[in-house]
Amino acid sequence: MGRPDHPGTAAPSDGGAAAGADDGLDGAVGVPGGTAPGPPDATPALPTGRNQAQRHPHRARRVTVPSSLGPLAALRAEPDAAAAIEGRPATAMLLPGYSGSKEDFAPLIDAVAAGGIGVLALDLPGQYESPGPSAEGEYHPAQLGPVIAGIVADEVGAGRRVLLLGHSFGGLVARAAVLAGAPVRGLTLMDSGPGELPMGRRRTNLDVLEPVLRRRGIEEVVALRDASGDWSSADPHVVDLLRERLRRSTVSGLLGMGDALRAEPDRTAELVAAVRARRVPCLIVCGIDDDAWPVSIQRTMADRLEAEFAAVPRAAHAPNVENPSALLDVLVPTWRTWLRDDLLG
């Protein structure tokens, strides 16, 4: 795997700056922007738009993906064949964080596909348009990991190489999927950590909202988010989506994932053994101002994994919507390098 040859901080981009947070833990809204033309492996230019975030236009089609916990809603985009790396087609499977959804990756989809890599962005079980189990304990990473591993195996069985990315809580699930044997070609953990969410504002939000959600229900949580002004800087169409997906996410899922975020053990040593044994390259990437898991903790995790590391400028906990152009400048070249390395054996 090895350490990166490129600097540890992504180059500044003309992409957007953050405009506020959406659901309390994951997915701030942002201002996507464009990038200047570059060499052949440079990220394709991202269309300019303001405050589009989860409503960013894309060409992915809505699909349903079977899983051991039932059908999962997803967005699938096919790769640009002219830009594809030699060998079997590749798919970037993208897992959202707590209270998030597949739409959190909307600003990335077309640019990744234009880089020759397909996209499959999922709702996790219980999130937004995907049904989920009623037991809160079924939403812990150790339980969701094998579910995702099964989907990865289906993709590989269909002749695709899978690059797995997990954001925040989705990173904990992606890790659990690899530990469950998911046959991935590469693993990216974005704004995620080695274990439970450290003490701070985001963990305090979970502590405060849990009894409200458990005793008064989801509508009270939506009302609190509206009253807090957390969504005030977002485009009204984005706010409509944030409200809708929060209302449609299962209460058991929100409670179970929230509990897991406060109890997940550090499984980095297990992951080190797994990725070394299977020669899986890893990337740790985060917003340079991440306020969930400190950047220093994520950098240390990268060192333990002998993984590449990058910090995205002008981004906090959700570079996928806060500064997608700069994030893409890290993801696409790294993933294309992994795919080339795969051909060398």
mmCIF file of C-alpha atoms in Angstrom:
data_model
loop_
_atom_site.group_PDB
_atom_site.id
_atom_site.type_symbol
_atom_site.label_atom_id
_atom_site.label_comp_id
_atom_site.label_asym_id
_atom_site.label_seq_id
_atom_site.Cartn_x
_atom_site.Cartn_y
_atom_site.Cartn_z
ATOM 1 C CA MET A 1 0.000 0.000 0.000
ATOM 2 C CA GLY A 2 2.589 2.562 1.084
ATOM 3 C CA ARG A 3 2.456 6.218 1.949
ATOM 4 C CA PRO A 4 1.331 8.785 -0.639
ATOM 5 C CA ASP A 5 3.678 10.580 -2.987
ATOM 6 C CA HIS A 6 1.366 13.605 -3.057
ATOM 7 C CA PRO A 7 1.138 16.168 -0.221
ATOM 8 C CA GLY A 8 -1.096 15.374 2.737
ATOM 9 C CA THR A 9 -3.414 18.287 2.043
ATOM 10 C CA ALA A 10 -5.458 18.525 -1.128
ATOM 11 C CA ALA A 11 -4.701 21.481 -3.326
ATOM 12 C CA PRO A 12 -7.087 24.408 -2.899
ATOM 13 C CA SER A 13 -9.965 24.431 -5.332
ATOM 14 C CA ASP A 14 -12.458 26.911 -6.634
ATOM 15 C CA GLY A 15 -15.173 24.590 -5.376
ATOM 16 C CA GLY A 16 -17.621 25.759 -2.751
ATOM 17 C CA ALA A 17 -17.175 26.757 0.838
ATOM 18 C CA ALA A 18 -19.400 25.346 3.529
ATOM 19 C CA ALA A 19 -22.722 27.012 4.098
ATOM 20 C CA GLY A 20 -23.954 25.169 7.204
ATOM 21 C CA ALA A 21 -24.835 21.733 8.513
ATOM 22 C CA ASP A 22 -27.813 19.590 7.613
ATOM 23 C CA ASP A 23 -28.821 16.809 9.982
ATOM 24 C CA GLY A 24 -26.714 17.398 13.050
ATOM 25 C CA LEU A 25 -23.907 14.931 12.383
ATOM 26 C CA ASP A 26 -23.333 14.329 8.677
ATOM 27 C CA GLY A 27 -23.547 16.256 5.427
ATOM 28 C CA ALA A 28 -23.147 20.005 5.519
ATOM 29 C CA VAL A 29 -24.555 21.905 2.601
ATOM 30 C CA GLY A 30 -22.111 23.618 0.294
ATOM 31 C CA VAL A 31 -21.390 25.542 -2.857
ATOM 32 C CA PRO A 32 -20.029 23.248 -5.583
ATOM 33 C CA GLY A 33 -17.734 24.861 -8.105
ATOM 34 C CA GLY A 34 -15.477 24.140 -11.068
ATOM 35 C CA THR A 35 -11.863 23.117 -11.606
ATOM 36 C CA ALA A 36 -9.441 24.233 -14.276
ATOM 37 C CA PRO A 37 -8.425 21.823 -17.043
ATOM 38 C CA GLY A 38 -5.510 19.550 -16.144
ATOM 39 C CA PRO A 39 -3.572 16.474 -17.224
ATOM 40 C CA PRO A 40 -5.384 13.321 -18.405
ATOM 41 C CA ASP A 41 -5.892 11.972 -14.875
ATOM 42 C CA ALA A 42 -7.167 15.270 -13.501
ATOM 43 C CA THR A 43 -10.704 15.311 -12.157
ATOM 44 C CA PRO A 44 -13.269 16.305 -14.810
ATOM 45 C CA ALA A 45 -14.661 19.778 -14.261
ATOM 46 C CA LEU A 46 -17.605 20.014 -11.875
ATOM 47 C CA PRO A 47 -20.541 22.140 -13.092
ATOM 48 C CA THR A 48 -20.873 25.432 -11.265
ATOM 49 C CA GLY A 49 -23.797 25.780 -8.876
ATOM 50 C CA ARG A 50 -24.634 27.475 -5.608
ATOM 51 C CA ASN A 51 -26.025 25.749 -2.532
ATOM 52 C CA GLN A 52 -27.173 22.743 -4.549
ATOM 53 C CA ALA A 53 -25.528 20.122 -2.299
ATOM 54 C CA GLN A 54 -27.814 17.079 -2.133
ATOM 55 C CA ARG A 55 -29.869 18.553 -4.993
ATOM 56 C CA HIS A 56 -26.852 18.808 -7.290
ATOM 57 C CA PRO A 57 -27.873 17.639 -10.796
ATOM 58 C CA HIS A 58 -26.497 14.291 -11.975
ATOM 59 C CA ARG A 59 -27.150 11.621 -14.581
ATOM 60 C CA ALA A 60 -27.414 8.627 -12.243
ATOM 61 C CA ARG A 61 -30.540 6.521 -12.439
ATOM 62 C CA ARG A 62 -32.546 5.428 -9.433
ATOM 63 C CA VAL A 63 -32.263 1.696 -8.799
ATOM 64 C CA THR A 64 -33.061 -0.837 -6.106
ATOM 65 C CA VAL A 65 -30.279 -3.113 -4.870
ATOM 66 C CA PRO A 66 -31.109 -6.423 -3.153
ATOM 67 C CA SER A 67 -29.557 -7.090 0.235
ATOM 68 C CA SER A 68 -29.889 -9.560 3.093
ATOM 69 C CA LEU A 69 -32.004 -6.946 4.924
ATOM 70 C CA GLY A 70 -34.255 -6.199 1.961
ATOM 71 C CA PRO A 71 -34.111 -3.820 -1.001
ATOM 72 C CA LEU A 72 -31.942 -0.715 -0.691
ATOM 73 C CA ALA A 73 -32.555 2.464 -2.678
ATOM 74 C CA ALA A 74 -29.545 3.576 -4.691
ATOM 75 C CA LEU A 75 -28.232 5.850 -7.423
ATOM 76 C CA ARG A 76 -26.235 4.138 -10.150
ATOM 77 C CA ALA A 77 -24.140 5.838 -12.833
ATOM 78 C CA GLU A 78 -22.260 3.982 -15.536
ATOM 79 C CA PRO A 79 -18.622 4.894 -16.212
ATOM 80 C CA ASP A 80 -17.475 6.794 -19.274
ATOM 81 C CA ALA A 81 -16.060 3.937 -21.324
ATOM 82 C CA ALA A 82 -13.574 6.205 -23.083
ATOM 83 C CA ALA A 83 -11.955 7.122 -19.737
ATOM 84 C CA ALA A 84 -12.095 3.671 -18.127
ATOM 85 C CA ILE A 85 -8.935 1.903 -16.977
ATOM 86 C CA GLU A 86 -8.129 -1.327 -18.803
ATOM 87 C CA GLY A 87 -9.547 -4.487 -17.245
ATOM 88 C CA ARG A 88 -12.874 -5.188 -15.596
ATOM 89 C CA PRO A 89 -15.193 -2.210 -15.066
ATOM 90 C CA ALA A 90 -14.937 -0.445 -11.721
ATOM 91 C CA THR A 91 -17.648 0.860 -9.406
ATOM 92 C CA ALA A 92 -17.280 3.261 -6.493
ATOM 93 C CA MET A 93 -19.753 2.103 -3.835
ATOM 94 C CA LEU A 94 -20.578 5.047 -1.578
ATOM 95 C CA LEU A 95 -22.030 4.703 1.952
ATOM 96 C CA PRO A 96 -23.538 7.753 3.698
ATOM 97 C CA GLY A 97 -23.246 8.728 7.331
ATOM 98 C CA TYR A 98 -25.716 8.909 10.195
ATOM 99 C CA SER A 99 -28.964 10.632 9.171
ATOM 100 C CA GLY A 100 -27.603 10.858 5.624
ATOM 101 C CA SER A 101 -28.575 9.278 2.318
ATOM 102 C CA LYS A 102 -27.324 8.500 -1.174
ATOM 103 C CA GLU A 103 -28.079 12.099 -2.168
ATOM 104 C CA ASP A 104 -25.117 13.270 -0.088
ATOM 105 C CA PHE A 105 -22.920 12.099 -2.974
ATOM 106 C CA ALA A 106 -24.839 13.935 -5.710
ATOM 107 C CA PRO A 107 -22.032 16.462 -6.373
ATOM 108 C CA LEU A 108 -19.538 13.629 -6.991
ATOM 109 C CA ILE A 109 -21.481 11.278 -9.247
ATOM 110 C CA ASP A 110 -21.008 12.681 -12.740
ATOM 111 C CA ALA A 111 -17.343 13.606 -12.230
ATOM 112 C CA VAL A 112 -16.466 10.137 -10.921
ATOM 113 C CA ALA A 113 -18.297 8.524 -13.856
ATOM 114 C CA ALA A 114 -16.516 10.868 -16.277
ATOM 115 C CA GLY A 115 -13.262 9.629 -14.765
ATOM 116 C CA GLY A 116 -14.063 6.111 -15.975
ATOM 117 C CA ILE A 117 -15.420 4.756 -12.686
ATOM 118 C CA GLY A 118 -19.067 3.845 -12.173
ATOM 119 C CA VAL A 119 -20.971 4.915 -9.072
ATOM 120 C CA LEU A 120 -23.360 3.067 -6.775
ATOM 121 C CA ALA A 121 -24.478 5.375 -3.952
ATOM 122 C CA LEU A 122 -26.658 3.633 -1.369
ATOM 123 C CA ASP A 123 -29.095 4.438 1.369
ATOM 124 C CA LEU A 124 -28.075 2.229 4.277
ATOM 125 C CA PRO A 125 -30.880 0.062 5.710
ATOM 126 C CA GLY A 126 -33.379 2.291 7.488
ATOM 127 C CA GLN A 127 -32.183 5.476 5.807
ATOM 128 C CA TYR A 128 -34.561 7.623 3.750
ATOM 129 C CA GLU A 129 -35.942 5.410 0.946
ATOM 130 C CA SER A 130 -34.587 2.091 2.217
ATOM 131 C CA PRO A 131 -36.565 -0.009 4.714
ATOM 132 C CA GLY A 132 -34.747 -1.440 7.691
ATOM 133 C CA PRO A 133 -35.170 -3.809 10.631
ATOM 134 C CA SER A 134 -37.093 -2.859 13.759
ATOM 135 C CA ALA A 135 -34.378 -3.841 16.256
ATOM 136 C CA GLU A 136 -31.976 -1.031 17.122
ATOM 137 C CA GLY A 137 -29.077 -3.463 17.555
ATOM 138 C CA GLU A 138 -29.291 -4.423 13.868
ATOM 139 C CA TYR A 139 -27.966 -0.997 12.919
ATOM 140 C CA HIS A 140 -24.536 -1.362 14.507
ATOM 141 C CA PRO A 141 -21.574 -1.575 12.088
ATOM 142 C CA ALA A 142 -20.878 -5.196 13.016
ATOM 143 C CA GLN A 143 -24.380 -6.080 11.821
ATOM 144 C CA LEU A 144 -24.499 -3.800 8.757
ATOM 145 C CA GLY A 145 -21.002 -4.707 7.555
ATOM 146 C CA PRO A 146 -21.945 -8.198 6.345
ATOM 147 C CA VAL A 147 -24.973 -6.706 4.553
ATOM 148 C CA ILE A 148 -22.701 -4.390 2.566
ATOM 149 C CA ALA A 149 -20.189 -7.202 2.031
ATOM 150 C CA GLY A 150 -22.963 -9.163 0.329
ATOM 151 C CA ILE A 151 -23.715 -6.264 -2.024
ATOM 152 C CA VAL A 152 -20.011 -5.914 -2.833
ATOM 153 C CA ALA A 153 -19.870 -9.631 -3.601
ATOM 154 C CA ASP A 154 -22.848 -9.244 -5.959
ATOM 155 C CA GLU A 155 -21.082 -6.419 -7.796
ATOM 156 C CA VAL A 156 -17.910 -8.481 -8.111
ATOM 157 C CA GLY A 157 -19.982 -11.432 -9.302
ATOM 158 C CA ALA A 158 -21.367 -9.179 -12.031
ATOM 159 C CA GLY A 159 -17.820 -8.544 -13.256
ATOM 160 C CA ARG A 160 -17.023 -5.244 -11.535
ATOM 161 C CA ARG A 161 -14.145 -4.154 -9.330
ATOM 162 C CA VAL A 162 -15.440 -2.327 -6.243
ATOM 163 C CA LEU A 163 -13.900 0.738 -4.626
ATOM 164 C CA LEU A 164 -15.686 1.121 -1.278
ATOM 165 C CA LEU A 165 -16.066 4.541 0.367
ATOM 166 C CA GLY A 166 -17.774 5.191 3.678
ATOM 167 C CA HIS A 167 -18.516 8.632 5.126
ATOM 168 C CA SER A 168 -18.547 9.100 8.920
ATOM 169 C CA PHE A 169 -20.826 6.354 10.317
ATOM 170 C CA GLY A 170 -20.724 4.846 6.828
ATOM 171 C CA GLY A 171 -16.957 4.558 7.273
ATOM 172 C CA LEU A 172 -17.466 2.373 10.322
ATOM 173 C CA VAL A 173 -19.822 0.225 8.246
ATOM 174 C CA ALA A 174 -17.358 0.082 5.323
ATOM 175 C CA ARG A 175 -14.649 -1.087 7.722
ATOM 176 C CA ALA A 176 -16.958 -3.767 9.098
ATOM 177 C CA ALA A 177 -17.751 -4.871 5.522
ATOM 178 C CA VAL A 178 -14.050 -5.383 4.770
ATOM 179 C CA LEU A 179 -13.634 -7.271 8.044
ATOM 180 C CA ALA A 180 -16.592 -9.428 6.982
ATOM 181 C CA GLY A 181 -14.713 -10.361 3.801
ATOM 182 C CA ALA A 182 -16.016 -7.840 1.239
ATOM 183 C CA PRO A 183 -13.845 -8.375 -1.877
ATOM 184 C CA VAL A 184 -13.008 -4.711 -2.444
ATOM 185 C CA ARG A 185 -10.289 -3.340 -4.707
ATOM 186 C CA GLY A 186 -9.733 -0.364 -2.418
ATOM 187 C CA LEU A 187 -11.111 1.197 0.776
ATOM 188 C CA THR A 188 -11.683 4.904 1.430
ATOM 189 C CA LEU A 189 -12.708 6.157 4.865
ATOM 190 C CA MET A 190 -13.936 9.762 4.739
ATOM 191 C CA ASP A 191 -14.322 11.853 7.887
ATOM 192 C CA SER A 192 -14.565 8.666 9.930
ATOM 193 C CA GLY A 193 -12.597 7.426 12.895
ATOM 194 C CA PRO A 194 -11.021 4.409 14.546
ATOM 195 C CA GLY A 195 -13.866 3.994 17.027
ATOM 196 C CA GLU A 196 -16.605 5.853 18.830
ATOM 197 C CA LEU A 197 -17.319 9.512 18.193
ATOM 198 C CA PRO A 198 -15.172 11.605 20.567
ATOM 199 C CA MET A 199 -16.711 14.016 23.039
ATOM 200 C CA GLY A 200 -17.704 17.300 21.460
ATOM 201 C CA ARG A 201 -20.613 19.163 19.918
ATOM 202 C CA ARG A 202 -21.681 16.354 17.599
ATOM 203 C CA ARG A 203 -21.696 13.733 20.328
ATOM 204 C CA THR A 204 -23.562 16.114 22.615
ATOM 205 C CA ASN A 205 -26.192 16.520 19.867
ATOM 206 C CA LEU A 206 -26.684 12.749 19.844
ATOM 207 C CA ASP A 207 -27.054 12.691 23.634
ATOM 208 C CA VAL A 208 -29.607 15.504 23.582
ATOM 209 C CA LEU A 209 -31.674 14.259 20.643
ATOM 210 C CA GLU A 210 -31.905 10.597 21.681
ATOM 211 C CA PRO A 211 -34.506 11.033 24.469
ATOM 212 C CA VAL A 212 -36.461 13.478 22.303
ATOM 213 C CA LEU A 213 -36.569 10.985 19.443
ATOM 214 C CA ARG A 214 -37.397 8.065 21.724
ATOM 215 C CA ARG A 215 -40.166 9.765 23.689
ATOM 216 C CA ARG A 216 -41.624 12.361 21.310
ATOM 217 C CA GLY A 217 -40.863 10.990 17.867
ATOM 218 C CA ILE A 218 -39.306 12.189 14.650
ATOM 219 C CA GLU A 219 -41.584 15.215 14.146
ATOM 220 C CA GLU A 220 -40.281 16.781 17.332
ATOM 221 C CA VAL A 221 -36.705 16.298 16.125
ATOM 222 C CA VAL A 222 -37.584 17.950 12.805
ATOM 223 C CA ALA A 223 -39.157 20.857 14.698
ATOM 224 C CA LEU A 224 -36.030 21.249 16.829
ATOM 225 C CA ARG A 225 -33.803 21.273 13.738
ATOM 226 C CA ASP A 226 -36.020 23.923 12.148
ATOM 227 C CA ALA A 227 -35.992 26.050 15.298
ATOM 228 C CA SER A 228 -32.218 25.777 15.703
ATOM 229 C CA GLY A 229 -31.564 27.515 12.386
ATOM 230 C CA ASP A 230 -29.189 24.738 11.301
ATOM 231 C CA TRP A 231 -30.784 24.670 7.863
ATOM 232 C CA SER A 232 -31.204 28.422 7.414
ATOM 233 C CA SER A 233 -28.257 28.867 5.012
ATOM 234 C CA ALA A 234 -29.337 26.087 2.670
ATOM 235 C CA ASP A 235 -31.323 26.382 -0.528
ATOM 236 C CA PRO A 236 -35.046 25.838 0.222
ATOM 237 C CA HIS A 237 -35.128 22.810 -2.102
ATOM 238 C CA VAL A 238 -32.228 21.250 -0.168
ATOM 239 C CA VAL A 239 -33.995 21.941 3.122
ATOM 240 C CA ASP A 240 -37.123 20.222 1.803
ATOM 241 C CA LEU A 241 -35.046 17.132 1.039
ATOM 242 C CA LEU A 242 -33.333 17.175 4.449
ATOM 243 C CA ARG A 243 -36.676 17.352 6.217
ATOM 244 C CA GLU A 244 -38.190 14.633 4.042
ATOM 245 C CA ARG A 245 -35.360 12.141 4.476
ATOM 246 C CA LEU A 246 -35.252 12.699 8.235
ATOM 247 C CA ARG A 247 -38.986 12.047 8.468
ATOM 248 C CA ARG A 248 -38.709 8.908 6.324
ATOM 249 C CA SER A 249 -35.704 7.387 8.095
ATOM 250 C CA THR A 250 -36.631 4.717 10.632
ATOM 251 C CA VAL A 251 -36.604 5.727 14.281
ATOM 252 C CA SER A 252 -34.998 2.411 15.220
ATOM 253 C CA GLY A 253 -32.256 3.083 12.687
ATOM 254 C CA LEU A 254 -31.515 6.576 13.976
ATOM 255 C CA LEU A 255 -31.450 5.291 17.553
ATOM 256 C CA GLY A 256 -29.343 2.242 16.708
ATOM 257 C CA MET A 257 -26.804 4.164 14.619
ATOM 258 C CA GLY A 258 -26.624 6.889 17.260
ATOM 259 C CA ASP A 259 -25.936 4.299 19.942
ATOM 260 C CA ALA A 260 -23.252 2.697 17.776
ATOM 261 C CA LEU A 261 -21.528 6.048 17.250
ATOM 262 C CA ARG A 262 -21.115 6.285 21.021
ATOM 263 C CA ALA A 263 -19.961 2.714 21.544
ATOM 264 C CA GLU A 264 -18.009 1.488 18.490
ATOM 265 C CA PRO A 265 -14.667 -0.054 19.536
ATOM 266 C CA ASP A 266 -11.363 0.739 17.874
ATOM 267 C CA ARG A 267 -11.000 -2.047 15.283
ATOM 268 C CA THR A 268 -8.057 -0.538 13.442
ATOM 269 C CA ALA A 269 -5.715 -3.398 14.371
ATOM 270 C CA GLU A 270 -8.167 -5.885 12.854
ATOM 271 C CA LEU A 271 -8.441 -3.757 9.723
ATOM 272 C CA VAL A 272 -4.646 -3.511 9.412
ATOM 273 C CA ALA A 273 -4.405 -7.292 9.417
ATOM 274 C CA ALA A 274 -7.227 -7.661 6.894
ATOM 275 C CA VAL A 275 -5.998 -5.118 4.335
ATOM 276 C CA ARG A 276 -2.401 -6.322 4.559
ATOM 277 C CA ALA A 277 -3.379 -9.942 4.074
ATOM 278 C CA ARG A 278 -5.500 -9.084 1.038
ATOM 279 C CA ARG A 279 -3.311 -6.239 -0.266
ATOM 280 C CA VAL A 280 -6.184 -3.734 -0.194
ATOM 281 C CA PRO A 281 -5.003 -0.128 -0.636
ATOM 282 C CA CYS A 282 -6.566 2.430 1.688
ATOM 283 C CA LEU A 283 -7.180 6.174 1.688
ATOM 284 C CA ILE A 284 -8.118 8.289 4.690
ATOM 285 C CA VAL A 285 -9.570 11.645 3.630
ATOM 286 C CA CYS A 286 -11.298 14.344 5.652
ATOM 287 C CA GLY A 287 -12.181 17.993 5.712
ATOM 288 C CA ILE A 288 -9.307 19.977 7.157
ATOM 289 C CA ASP A 289 -11.700 21.445 9.758
ATOM 290 C CA ASP A 290 -13.535 18.203 10.617
ATOM 291 C CA ASP A 291 -15.229 18.649 13.996
ATOM 292 C CA ALA A 292 -16.374 15.054 14.462
ATOM 293 C CA TRP A 293 -13.200 12.943 14.639
ATOM 294 C CA PRO A 294 -10.205 15.311 14.916
ATOM 295 C CA VAL A 295 -7.942 15.361 11.882
ATOM 296 C CA SER A 296 -5.005 14.266 14.061
ATOM 297 C CA ILE A 297 -6.869 11.081 15.031
ATOM 298 C CA GLN A 298 -7.641 10.317 11.390
ATOM 299 C CA ARG A 299 -4.029 10.954 10.412
ATOM 300 C CA THR A 300 -2.862 8.531 13.098
ATOM 301 C CA MET A 301 -5.326 5.945 11.809
ATOM 302 C CA ALA A 302 -3.865 6.386 8.324
ATOM 303 C CA ASP A 303 -0.361 5.846 9.702
ATOM 304 C CA ARG A 304 -1.463 2.637 11.412
ATOM 305 C CA LEU A 305 -2.997 1.423 8.150
ATOM 306 C CA GLU A 306 -0.031 2.589 6.059
ATOM 307 C CA ALA A 307 -2.743 4.349 4.081
ATOM 308 C CA GLU A 308 -2.690 7.454 1.929
ATOM 309 C CA PHE A 309 -3.986 10.550 3.699
ATOM 310 C CA ALA A 310 -5.438 13.822 2.439
ATOM 311 C CA ALA A 311 -7.133 16.783 4.132
ATOM 312 C CA VAL A 312 -9.566 18.769 1.982
ATOM 313 C CA PRO A 313 -9.355 22.569 2.331
ATOM 314 C CA ARG A 314 -12.410 24.699 3.048
ATOM 315 C CA ALA A 315 -14.291 21.669 4.315
ATOM 316 C CA ALA A 316 -15.311 20.311 7.699
ATOM 317 C CA HIS A 317 -17.199 17.038 8.201
ATOM 318 C CA ALA A 318 -18.696 16.732 4.708
ATOM 319 C CA PRO A 319 -16.260 17.644 1.914
ATOM 320 C CA ASN A 320 -18.565 15.814 -0.509
ATOM 321 C CA VAL A 321 -20.912 18.814 -0.353
ATOM 322 C CA GLU A 322 -18.706 21.495 1.214
ATOM 323 C CA ASN A 323 -15.874 21.355 -1.332
ATOM 324 C CA PRO A 324 -16.581 18.533 -3.785
ATOM 325 C CA SER A 325 -14.139 19.762 -6.418
ATOM 326 C CA ALA A 326 -11.165 19.500 -4.060
ATOM 327 C CA LEU A 327 -12.382 16.137 -2.793
ATOM 328 C CA LEU A 328 -12.669 14.833 -6.350
ATOM 329 C CA ASP A 329 -9.104 15.980 -6.994
ATOM 330 C CA VAL A 330 -8.083 13.439 -4.341
ATOM 331 C CA LEU A 331 -10.502 10.592 -5.038
ATOM 332 C CA VAL A 332 -10.418 10.166 -8.809
ATOM 333 C CA PRO A 333 -6.625 10.086 -9.350
ATOM 334 C CA THR A 334 -6.137 7.853 -6.298
ATOM 335 C CA TRP A 335 -8.788 5.385 -7.392
ATOM 336 C CA ARG A 336 -7.484 5.292 -10.962
ATOM 337 C CA THR A 337 -3.991 4.528 -9.623
ATOM 338 C CA TRP A 338 -5.375 1.654 -7.566
ATOM 339 C CA LEU A 339 -7.093 0.230 -10.627
ATOM 340 C CA ARG A 340 -3.893 0.433 -12.657
ATOM 341 C CA ASP A 341 -1.954 -1.236 -9.851
ATOM 342 C CA ASP A 342 -4.531 -4.025 -9.913
ATOM 343 C CA LEU A 343 -3.580 -4.795 -13.517
ATOM 344 C CA LEU A 344 0.092 -5.084 -12.535
ATOM 345 C CA GLY A 345 -0.736 -7.825 -10.019
#
